[in-house]
Amino acid sequence: MAGSSGREDEDGRHYLVERLARIAGGDKSALKDLYDRTQAKLFGIALRILNDRREAEDVLQDVYLSVWMKAADFDPGRASPITWLATIARNRSIDRVRQIGRRDERDIETALDVPDDQPDAFQVLTARDDHDRLVACIGELDERTSHAIRTAFFAGRTYQELADTAEVPLGTMKSVIRRGLIKLKGCLSR
């Protein structure tokens, strides 16, 4: 089940990467597709930072203009498409806050005094993307290794408990998990 969700997420990532490549080639329909798929997330980032719907809508237009002009700069080896887009939205929103601050003679530094214990939208999107990649990579492991890693690291079972349940020596279970973690590291570094 987790494997299919991971596959769908990986398909979505490939879809966005492909759209950005087409945008870099001047394909306006690819920009529309990208907009339809990502505008809600990016608008949420802008709205959270700006706290003004009209300003957030203006920033969103700037974001997609930047995407149109800079799509060729996107490197899927350095960031996921949604992380790259979220960073643009965040930076444009912060720039707009600074502009508004100067125009309205408000000090942007006062915003630092407002406590916010919740992660911002950028952090949530980044964590979600990292989580989705981890789930997809775990889904690529064989069932025995996947189960051992999930049980050890997410359910808190010890290696000895896993070895006893699987009726294998402790050294075998450690090897299974170690090889699985090496495969995960390789998958996550792609």
JSON list of C-alpha atoms in Angstrom, two decimals:
[
{"chain": "A", "resi": 1, "resn": "MET", "atom": "CA", "xyz": [0.00, 0.00, 0.00]},
{"chain": "A", "resi": 2, "resn": "ALA", "atom": "CA", "xyz": [2.78, 2.43, 0.92]},
{"chain": "A", "resi": 3, "resn": "GLY", "atom": "CA", "xyz": [4.55, 1.42, -2.26]},
{"chain": "A", "resi": 4, "resn": "SER", "atom": "CA", "xyz": [1.65, 2.52, -4.46]},
{"chain": "A", "resi": 5, "resn": "SER", "atom": "CA", "xyz": [1.38, 5.87, -2.70]},
{"chain": "A", "resi": 6, "resn": "GLY", "atom": "CA", "xyz": [5.13, 6.31, -3.12]},
{"chain": "A", "resi": 7, "resn": "ARG", "atom": "CA", "xyz": [4.79, 5.41, -6.80]},
{"chain": "A", "resi": 8, "resn": "GLU", "atom": "CA", "xyz": [2.05, 8.02, -7.26]},
{"chain": "A", "resi": 9, "resn": "ASP", "atom": "CA", "xyz": [4.21, 10.63, -5.52]},
{"chain": "A", "resi": 10, "resn": "GLU", "atom": "CA", "xyz": [7.19, 9.71, -7.68]},
{"chain": "A", "resi": 11, "resn": "ASP", "atom": "CA", "xyz": [4.96, 9.95, -10.77]},
{"chain": "A", "resi": 12, "resn": "GLY", "atom": "CA", "xyz": [3.86, 13.42, -9.62]},
{"chain": "A", "resi": 13, "resn": "ARG", "atom": "CA", "xyz": [7.48, 14.47, -9.17]},
{"chain": "A", "resi": 14, "resn": "HIS", "atom": "CA", "xyz": [8.39, 13.22, -12.66]},
{"chain": "A", "resi": 15, "resn": "TYR", "atom": "CA", "xyz": [5.33, 15.01, -14.08]},
{"chain": "A", "resi": 16, "resn": "LEU", "atom": "CA", "xyz": [6.48, 18.33, -12.58]},
{"chain": "A", "resi": 17, "resn": "VAL", "atom": "CA", "xyz": [10.08, 17.80, -13.71]},
{"chain": "A", "resi": 18, "resn": "GLU", "atom": "CA", "xyz": [8.82, 17.12, -17.24]},
{"chain": "A", "resi": 19, "resn": "ARG", "atom": "CA", "xyz": [6.59, 20.22, -17.15]},
{"chain": "A", "resi": 20, "resn": "LEU", "atom": "CA", "xyz": [9.51, 22.41, -16.06]},
{"chain": "A", "resi": 21, "resn": "ALA", "atom": "CA", "xyz": [11.63, 21.03, -18.92]},
{"chain": "A", "resi": 22, "resn": "ARG", "atom": "CA", "xyz": [8.84, 21.83, -21.38]},
{"chain": "A", "resi": 23, "resn": "ILE", "atom": "CA", "xyz": [8.45, 25.33, -19.90]},
{"chain": "A", "resi": 24, "resn": "ALA", "atom": "CA", "xyz": [12.20, 25.86, -20.37]},
{"chain": "A", "resi": 25, "resn": "GLY", "atom": "CA", "xyz": [11.55, 25.08, -24.03]},
{"chain": "A", "resi": 26, "resn": "GLY", "atom": "CA", "xyz": [8.83, 27.73, -24.25]},
{"chain": "A", "resi": 27, "resn": "ASP", "atom": "CA", "xyz": [5.74, 25.50, -23.90]},
{"chain": "A", "resi": 28, "resn": "LYS", "atom": "CA", "xyz": [2.91, 27.70, -22.56]},
{"chain": "A", "resi": 29, "resn": "SER", "atom": "CA", "xyz": [0.55, 24.75, -22.08]},
{"chain": "A", "resi": 30, "resn": "ALA", "atom": "CA", "xyz": [3.12, 23.15, -19.74]},
{"chain": "A", "resi": 31, "resn": "LEU", "atom": "CA", "xyz": [3.09, 26.35, -17.67]},
{"chain": "A", "resi": 32, "resn": "LYS", "atom": "CA", "xyz": [-0.71, 26.14, -17.44]},
{"chain": "A", "resi": 33, "resn": "ASP", "atom": "CA", "xyz": [-0.46, 22.48, -16.35]},
{"chain": "A", "resi": 34, "resn": "LEU", "atom": "CA", "xyz": [2.16, 23.38, -13.74]},
{"chain": "A", "resi": 35, "resn": "TYR", "atom": "CA", "xyz": [0.02, 26.26, -12.51]},
{"chain": "A", "resi": 36, "resn": "ASP", "atom": "CA", "xyz": [-3.07, 24.06, -12.19]},
{"chain": "A", "resi": 37, "resn": "ARG", "atom": "CA", "xyz": [-1.15, 21.46, -10.21]},
{"chain": "A", "resi": 38, "resn": "THR", "atom": "CA", "xyz": [0.82, 23.77, -7.87]},
{"chain": "A", "resi": 39, "resn": "GLN", "atom": "CA", "xyz": [-0.95, 27.11, -7.48]},
{"chain": "A", "resi": 40, "resn": "ALA", "atom": "CA", "xyz": [-2.87, 26.15, -4.33]},
{"chain": "A", "resi": 41, "resn": "LYS", "atom": "CA", "xyz": [0.31, 25.22, -2.45]},
{"chain": "A", "resi": 42, "resn": "LEU", "atom": "CA", "xyz": [2.24, 28.26, -3.63]},
{"chain": "A", "resi": 43, "resn": "PHE", "atom": "CA", "xyz": [-0.67, 30.61, -2.92]},
{"chain": "A", "resi": 44, "resn": "GLY", "atom": "CA", "xyz": [-0.79, 29.17, 0.62]},
{"chain": "A", "resi": 45, "resn": "ILE", "atom": "CA", "xyz": [2.87, 30.03, 1.14]},
{"chain": "A", "resi": 46, "resn": "ALA", "atom": "CA", "xyz": [2.40, 33.58, -0.13]},
{"chain": "A", "resi": 47, "resn": "LEU", "atom": "CA", "xyz": [-0.78, 34.12, 1.89]},
{"chain": "A", "resi": 48, "resn": "ARG", "atom": "CA", "xyz": [0.83, 32.87, 5.09]},
{"chain": "A", "resi": 49, "resn": "ILE", "atom": "CA", "xyz": [3.80, 35.22, 4.72]},
{"chain": "A", "resi": 50, "resn": "LEU", "atom": "CA", "xyz": [1.85, 38.25, 3.50]},
{"chain": "A", "resi": 51, "resn": "ASN", "atom": "CA", "xyz": [-1.42, 37.78, 5.37]},
{"chain": "A", "resi": 52, "resn": "ASP", "atom": "CA", "xyz": [-3.14, 39.70, 2.57]},
{"chain": "A", "resi": 53, "resn": "ARG", "atom": "CA", "xyz": [-5.06, 37.90, -0.17]},
{"chain": "A", "resi": 54, "resn": "ARG", "atom": "CA", "xyz": [-4.61, 40.57, -2.85]},
{"chain": "A", "resi": 55, "resn": "GLU", "atom": "CA", "xyz": [-0.87, 40.81, -2.23]},
{"chain": "A", "resi": 56, "resn": "ALA", "atom": "CA", "xyz": [-0.57, 37.01, -2.24]},
{"chain": "A", "resi": 57, "resn": "GLU", "atom": "CA", "xyz": [-2.37, 36.86, -5.61]},
{"chain": "A", "resi": 58, "resn": "ASP", "atom": "CA", "xyz": [0.05, 39.45, -7.02]},
{"chain": "A", "resi": 59, "resn": "VAL", "atom": "CA", "xyz": [3.02, 37.51, -5.70]},
{"chain": "A", "resi": 60, "resn": "LEU", "atom": "CA", "xyz": [1.65, 34.31, -7.23]},
{"chain": "A", "resi": 61, "resn": "GLN", "atom": "CA", "xyz": [1.68, 35.99, -10.66]},
{"chain": "A", "resi": 62, "resn": "ASP", "atom": "CA", "xyz": [5.31, 37.01, -10.05]},
{"chain": "A", "resi": 63, "resn": "VAL", "atom": "CA", "xyz": [6.16, 33.44, -9.07]},
{"chain": "A", "resi": 64, "resn": "TYR", "atom": "CA", "xyz": [4.88, 31.96, -12.32]},
{"chain": "A", "resi": 65, "resn": "LEU", "atom": "CA", "xyz": [6.52, 34.73, -14.34]},
{"chain": "A", "resi": 66, "resn": "SER", "atom": "CA", "xyz": [9.80, 33.76, -12.64]},
{"chain": "A", "resi": 67, "resn": "VAL", "atom": "CA", "xyz": [9.14, 30.10, -13.39]},
{"chain": "A", "resi": 68, "resn": "TRP", "atom": "CA", "xyz": [8.55, 30.96, -17.05]},
{"chain": "A", "resi": 69, "resn": "MET", "atom": "CA", "xyz": [11.81, 32.89, -17.21]},
{"chain": "A", "resi": 70, "resn": "LYS", "atom": "CA", "xyz": [13.96, 30.58, -15.06]},
{"chain": "A", "resi": 71, "resn": "ALA", "atom": "CA", "xyz": [12.64, 27.07, -15.73]},
{"chain": "A", "resi": 72, "resn": "ALA", "atom": "CA", "xyz": [15.91, 26.21, -17.48]},
{"chain": "A", "resi": 73, "resn": "ASP", "atom": "CA", "xyz": [17.72, 26.85, -14.17]},
{"chain": "A", "resi": 74, "resn": "PHE", "atom": "CA", "xyz": [15.79, 24.07, -12.41]},
{"chain": "A", "resi": 75, "resn": "ASP", "atom": "CA", "xyz": [18.04, 21.11, -11.55]},
{"chain": "A", "resi": 76, "resn": "PRO", "atom": "CA", "xyz": [16.12, 18.00, -10.40]},
{"chain": "A", "resi": 77, "resn": "GLY", "atom": "CA", "xyz": [19.35, 16.69, -8.89]},
{"chain": "A", "resi": 78, "resn": "ARG", "atom": "CA", "xyz": [19.45, 19.56, -6.40]},
{"chain": "A", "resi": 79, "resn": "ALA", "atom": "CA", "xyz": [15.82, 19.89, -5.33]},
{"chain": "A", "resi": 80, "resn": "SER", "atom": "CA", "xyz": [12.39, 18.49, -5.95]},
{"chain": "A", "resi": 81, "resn": "PRO", "atom": "CA", "xyz": [10.17, 20.58, -8.23]},
{"chain": "A", "resi": 82, "resn": "ILE", "atom": "CA", "xyz": [7.81, 21.55, -5.42]},
{"chain": "A", "resi": 83, "resn": "THR", "atom": "CA", "xyz": [10.71, 22.58, -3.17]},
{"chain": "A", "resi": 84, "resn": "TRP", "atom": "CA", "xyz": [12.15, 24.74, -5.95]},
{"chain": "A", "resi": 85, "resn": "LEU", "atom": "CA", "xyz": [8.75, 26.34, -6.61]},
{"chain": "A", "resi": 86, "resn": "ALA", "atom": "CA", "xyz": [8.07, 26.85, -2.89]},
{"chain": "A", "resi": 87, "resn": "THR", "atom": "CA", "xyz": [11.43, 28.58, -2.49]},
{"chain": "A", "resi": 88, "resn": "ILE", "atom": "CA", "xyz": [10.58, 31.00, -5.30]},
{"chain": "A", "resi": 89, "resn": "ALA", "atom": "CA", "xyz": [7.17, 31.70, -3.72]},
{"chain": "A", "resi": 90, "resn": "ARG", "atom": "CA", "xyz": [8.72, 32.22, -0.31]},
{"chain": "A", "resi": 91, "resn": "ASN", "atom": "CA", "xyz": [11.42, 34.57, -1.61]},
{"chain": "A", "resi": 92, "resn": "ARG", "atom": "CA", "xyz": [8.97, 36.61, -3.70]},
{"chain": "A", "resi": 93, "resn": "SER", "atom": "CA", "xyz": [6.65, 36.90, -0.70]},
{"chain": "A", "resi": 94, "resn": "ILE", "atom": "CA", "xyz": [9.45, 38.09, 1.58]},
{"chain": "A", "resi": 95, "resn": "ASP", "atom": "CA", "xyz": [10.50, 40.62, -1.07]},
{"chain": "A", "resi": 96, "resn": "ARG", "atom": "CA", "xyz": [6.91, 41.88, -1.21]},
{"chain": "A", "resi": 97, "resn": "VAL", "atom": "CA", "xyz": [6.75, 42.20, 2.59]},
{"chain": "A", "resi": 98, "resn": "ARG", "atom": "CA", "xyz": [9.88, 44.34, 2.45]},
{"chain": "A", "resi": 99, "resn": "GLN", "atom": "CA", "xyz": [8.38, 46.54, -0.29]},
{"chain": "A", "resi": 100, "resn": "ILE", "atom": "CA", "xyz": [5.15, 46.99, 1.63]},
{"chain": "A", "resi": 101, "resn": "GLY", "atom": "CA", "xyz": [7.11, 47.76, 4.78]},
{"chain": "A", "resi": 102, "resn": "ARG", "atom": "CA", "xyz": [9.00, 50.58, 3.13]},
{"chain": "A", "resi": 103, "resn": "ARG", "atom": "CA", "xyz": [5.90, 51.95, 1.43]},
{"chain": "A", "resi": 104, "resn": "ASP", "atom": "CA", "xyz": [3.84, 51.83, 4.64]},
{"chain": "A", "resi": 105, "resn": "GLU", "atom": "CA", "xyz": [6.83, 52.80, 6.79]},
{"chain": "A", "resi": 106, "resn": "ARG", "atom": "CA", "xyz": [6.39, 49.66, 8.87]},
{"chain": "A", "resi": 107, "resn": "ASP", "atom": "CA", "xyz": [9.42, 47.92, 10.29]},
{"chain": "A", "resi": 108, "resn": "ILE", "atom": "CA", "xyz": [9.62, 44.34, 9.02]},
{"chain": "A", "resi": 109, "resn": "GLU", "atom": "CA", "xyz": [11.81, 43.46, 11.98]},
{"chain": "A", "resi": 110, "resn": "THR", "atom": "CA", "xyz": [8.75, 43.71, 14.25]},
{"chain": "A", "resi": 111, "resn": "ALA", "atom": "CA", "xyz": [7.47, 40.56, 12.56]},
{"chain": "A", "resi": 112, "resn": "LEU", "atom": "CA", "xyz": [10.29, 38.68, 14.27]},
{"chain": "A", "resi": 113, "resn": "ASP", "atom": "CA", "xyz": [8.71, 39.47, 17.64]},
{"chain": "A", "resi": 114, "resn": "VAL", "atom": "CA", "xyz": [5.50, 37.63, 16.79]},
{"chain": "A", "resi": 115, "resn": "PRO", "atom": "CA", "xyz": [5.80, 34.07, 18.11]},
{"chain": "A", "resi": 116, "resn": "ASP", "atom": "CA", "xyz": [4.75, 31.24, 15.82]},
{"chain": "A", "resi": 117, "resn": "ASP", "atom": "CA", "xyz": [5.31, 27.71, 17.07]},
{"chain": "A", "resi": 118, "resn": "GLN", "atom": "CA", "xyz": [3.92, 26.12, 13.90]},
{"chain": "A", "resi": 119, "resn": "PRO", "atom": "CA", "xyz": [6.15, 25.18, 10.98]},
{"chain": "A", "resi": 120, "resn": "ASP", "atom": "CA", "xyz": [5.71, 27.47, 8.01]},
{"chain": "A", "resi": 121, "resn": "ALA", "atom": "CA", "xyz": [4.29, 26.23, 4.72]},
{"chain": "A", "resi": 122, "resn": "PHE", "atom": "CA", "xyz": [7.76, 25.87, 3.21]},
{"chain": "A", "resi": 123, "resn": "GLN", "atom": "CA", "xyz": [8.87, 23.61, 6.07]},
{"chain": "A", "resi": 124, "resn": "VAL", "atom": "CA", "xyz": [5.68, 21.56, 5.81]},
{"chain": "A", "resi": 125, "resn": "LEU", "atom": "CA", "xyz": [6.10, 21.11, 2.04]},
{"chain": "A", "resi": 126, "resn": "THR", "atom": "CA", "xyz": [9.77, 20.21, 2.41]},
{"chain": "A", "resi": 127, "resn": "ALA", "atom": "CA", "xyz": [9.03, 17.72, 5.19]},
{"chain": "A", "resi": 128, "resn": "ARG", "atom": "CA", "xyz": [6.19, 16.23, 3.14]},
{"chain": "A", "resi": 129, "resn": "ASP", "atom": "CA", "xyz": [8.45, 15.90, 0.11]},
{"chain": "A", "resi": 130, "resn": "ASP", "atom": "CA", "xyz": [11.17, 14.24, 2.22]},
{"chain": "A", "resi": 131, "resn": "HIS", "atom": "CA", "xyz": [8.59, 11.90, 3.77]},
{"chain": "A", "resi": 132, "resn": "ASP", "atom": "CA", "xyz": [7.18, 10.97, 0.37]},
{"chain": "A", "resi": 133, "resn": "ARG", "atom": "CA", "xyz": [10.66, 10.22, -0.97]},
{"chain": "A", "resi": 134, "resn": "LEU", "atom": "CA", "xyz": [11.42, 8.04, 2.09]},
{"chain": "A", "resi": 135, "resn": "VAL", "atom": "CA", "xyz": [8.16, 6.11, 1.69]},
{"chain": "A", "resi": 136, "resn": "ALA", "atom": "CA", "xyz": [8.87, 5.60, -2.02]},
{"chain": "A", "resi": 137, "resn": "CYS", "atom": "CA", "xyz": [12.39, 4.36, -1.30]},
{"chain": "A", "resi": 138, "resn": "ILE", "atom": "CA", "xyz": [11.21, 1.99, 1.43]},
{"chain": "A", "resi": 139, "resn": "GLY", "atom": "CA", "xyz": [8.69, 0.68, -1.09]},
{"chain": "A", "resi": 140, "resn": "GLU", "atom": "CA", "xyz": [11.55, -0.27, -3.40]},
{"chain": "A", "resi": 141, "resn": "LEU", "atom": "CA", "xyz": [13.02, -2.66, -0.80]},
{"chain": "A", "resi": 142, "resn": "ASP", "atom": "CA", "xyz": [12.09, -6.32, -0.67]},
{"chain": "A", "resi": 143, "resn": "GLU", "atom": "CA", "xyz": [9.26, -7.13, 1.77]},
{"chain": "A", "resi": 144, "resn": "ARG", "atom": "CA", "xyz": [11.50, -8.69, 4.45]},
{"chain": "A", "resi": 145, "resn": "THR", "atom": "CA", "xyz": [13.89, -5.74, 4.54]},
{"chain": "A", "resi": 146, "resn": "SER", "atom": "CA", "xyz": [11.12, -3.15, 4.31]},
{"chain": "A", "resi": 147, "resn": "HIS", "atom": "CA", "xyz": [9.25, -4.77, 7.20]},
{"chain": "A", "resi": 148, "resn": "ALA", "atom": "CA", "xyz": [12.39, -5.00, 9.35]},
{"chain": "A", "resi": 149, "resn": "ILE", "atom": "CA", "xyz": [13.30, -1.34, 8.82]},
{"chain": "A", "resi": 150, "resn": "ARG", "atom": "CA", "xyz": [9.75, -0.07, 9.36]},
{"chain": "A", "resi": 151, "resn": "THR", "atom": "CA", "xyz": [9.36, -2.17, 12.50]},
{"chain": "A", "resi": 152, "resn": "ALA", "atom": "CA", "xyz": [12.75, -1.23, 13.95]},
{"chain": "A", "resi": 153, "resn": "PHE", "atom": "CA", "xyz": [12.64, 2.49, 13.23]},
{"chain": "A", "resi": 154, "resn": "PHE", "atom": "CA", "xyz": [8.95, 3.35, 13.26]},
{"chain": "A", "resi": 155, "resn": "ALA", "atom": "CA", "xyz": [7.57, 0.81, 15.76]},
{"chain": "A", "resi": 156, "resn": "GLY", "atom": "CA", "xyz": [10.58, 0.90, 18.09]},
{"chain": "A", "resi": 157, "resn": "ARG", "atom": "CA", "xyz": [11.29, -2.83, 18.10]},
{"chain": "A", "resi": 158, "resn": "THR", "atom": "CA", "xyz": [14.84, -3.96, 18.89]},
{"chain": "A", "resi": 159, "resn": "TYR", "atom": "CA", "xyz": [16.96, -5.94, 16.46]},
{"chain": "A", "resi": 160, "resn": "GLN", "atom": "CA", "xyz": [16.80, -8.88, 18.89]},
{"chain": "A", "resi": 161, "resn": "GLU", "atom": "CA", "xyz": [13.00, -8.77, 18.94]},
{"chain": "A", "resi": 162, "resn": "LEU", "atom": "CA", "xyz": [12.95, -8.70, 15.14]},
{"chain": "A", "resi": 163, "resn": "ALA", "atom": "CA", "xyz": [15.39, -11.62, 14.94]},
{"chain": "A", "resi": 164, "resn": "ASP", "atom": "CA", "xyz": [13.31, -13.65, 17.41]},
{"chain": "A", "resi": 165, "resn": "THR", "atom": "CA", "xyz": [10.08, -12.94, 15.51]},
{"chain": "A", "resi": 166, "resn": "ALA", "atom": "CA", "xyz": [11.67, -13.84, 12.16]},
{"chain": "A", "resi": 167, "resn": "GLU", "atom": "CA", "xyz": [13.39, -16.85, 13.73]},
{"chain": "A", "resi": 168, "resn": "VAL", "atom": "CA", "xyz": [16.82, -15.83, 12.41]},
{"chain": "A", "resi": 169, "resn": "PRO", "atom": "CA", "xyz": [20.11, -15.15, 14.21]},
{"chain": "A", "resi": 170, "resn": "LEU", "atom": "CA", "xyz": [20.65, -11.61, 15.51]},
{"chain": "A", "resi": 171, "resn": "GLY", "atom": "CA", "xyz": [23.61, -11.13, 13.14]},
{"chain": "A", "resi": 172, "resn": "THR", "atom": "CA", "xyz": [21.42, -12.00, 10.15]},
{"chain": "A", "resi": 173, "resn": "MET", "atom": "CA", "xyz": [18.80, -9.44, 11.16]},
{"chain": "A", "resi": 174, "resn": "LYS", "atom": "CA", "xyz": [21.48, -6.77, 11.65]},
{"chain": "A", "resi": 175, "resn": "SER", "atom": "CA", "xyz": [22.85, -7.53, 8.18]},
{"chain": "A", "resi": 176, "resn": "VAL", "atom": "CA", "xyz": [19.39, -7.35, 6.60]},
{"chain": "A", "resi": 177, "resn": "ILE", "atom": "CA", "xyz": [18.75, -3.94, 8.17]},
{"chain": "A", "resi": 178, "resn": "ARG", "atom": "CA", "xyz": [22.26, -2.63, 7.41]},
{"chain": "A", "resi": 179, "resn": "ARG", "atom": "CA", "xyz": [22.01, -3.60, 3.71]},
{"chain": "A", "resi": 180, "resn": "GLY", "atom": "CA", "xyz": [18.51, -2.08, 3.58]},
{"chain": "A", "resi": 181, "resn": "LEU", "atom": "CA", "xyz": [19.73, 1.20, 5.07]},
{"chain": "A", "resi": 182, "resn": "ILE", "atom": "CA", "xyz": [22.54, 1.33, 2.50]},
{"chain": "A", "resi": 183, "resn": "LYS", "atom": "CA", "xyz": [19.96, 0.86, -0.29]},
{"chain": "A", "resi": 184, "resn": "LEU", "atom": "CA", "xyz": [17.75, 3.56, 1.27]},
{"chain": "A", "resi": 185, "resn": "LYS", "atom": "CA", "xyz": [20.67, 5.99, 1.41]},
{"chain": "A", "resi": 186, "resn": "GLY", "atom": "CA", "xyz": [21.41, 5.32, -2.27]},
{"chain": "A", "resi": 187, "resn": "CYS", "atom": "CA", "xyz": [17.77, 5.78, -3.22]},
{"chain": "A", "resi": 188, "resn": "LEU", "atom": "CA", "xyz": [17.41, 9.02, -1.26]},
{"chain": "A", "resi": 189, "resn": "SER", "atom": "CA", "xyz": [20.57, 10.48, -2.78]},
{"chain": "A", "resi": 190, "resn": "ARG", "atom": "CA", "xyz": [19.22, 10.12, -6.35]}
]
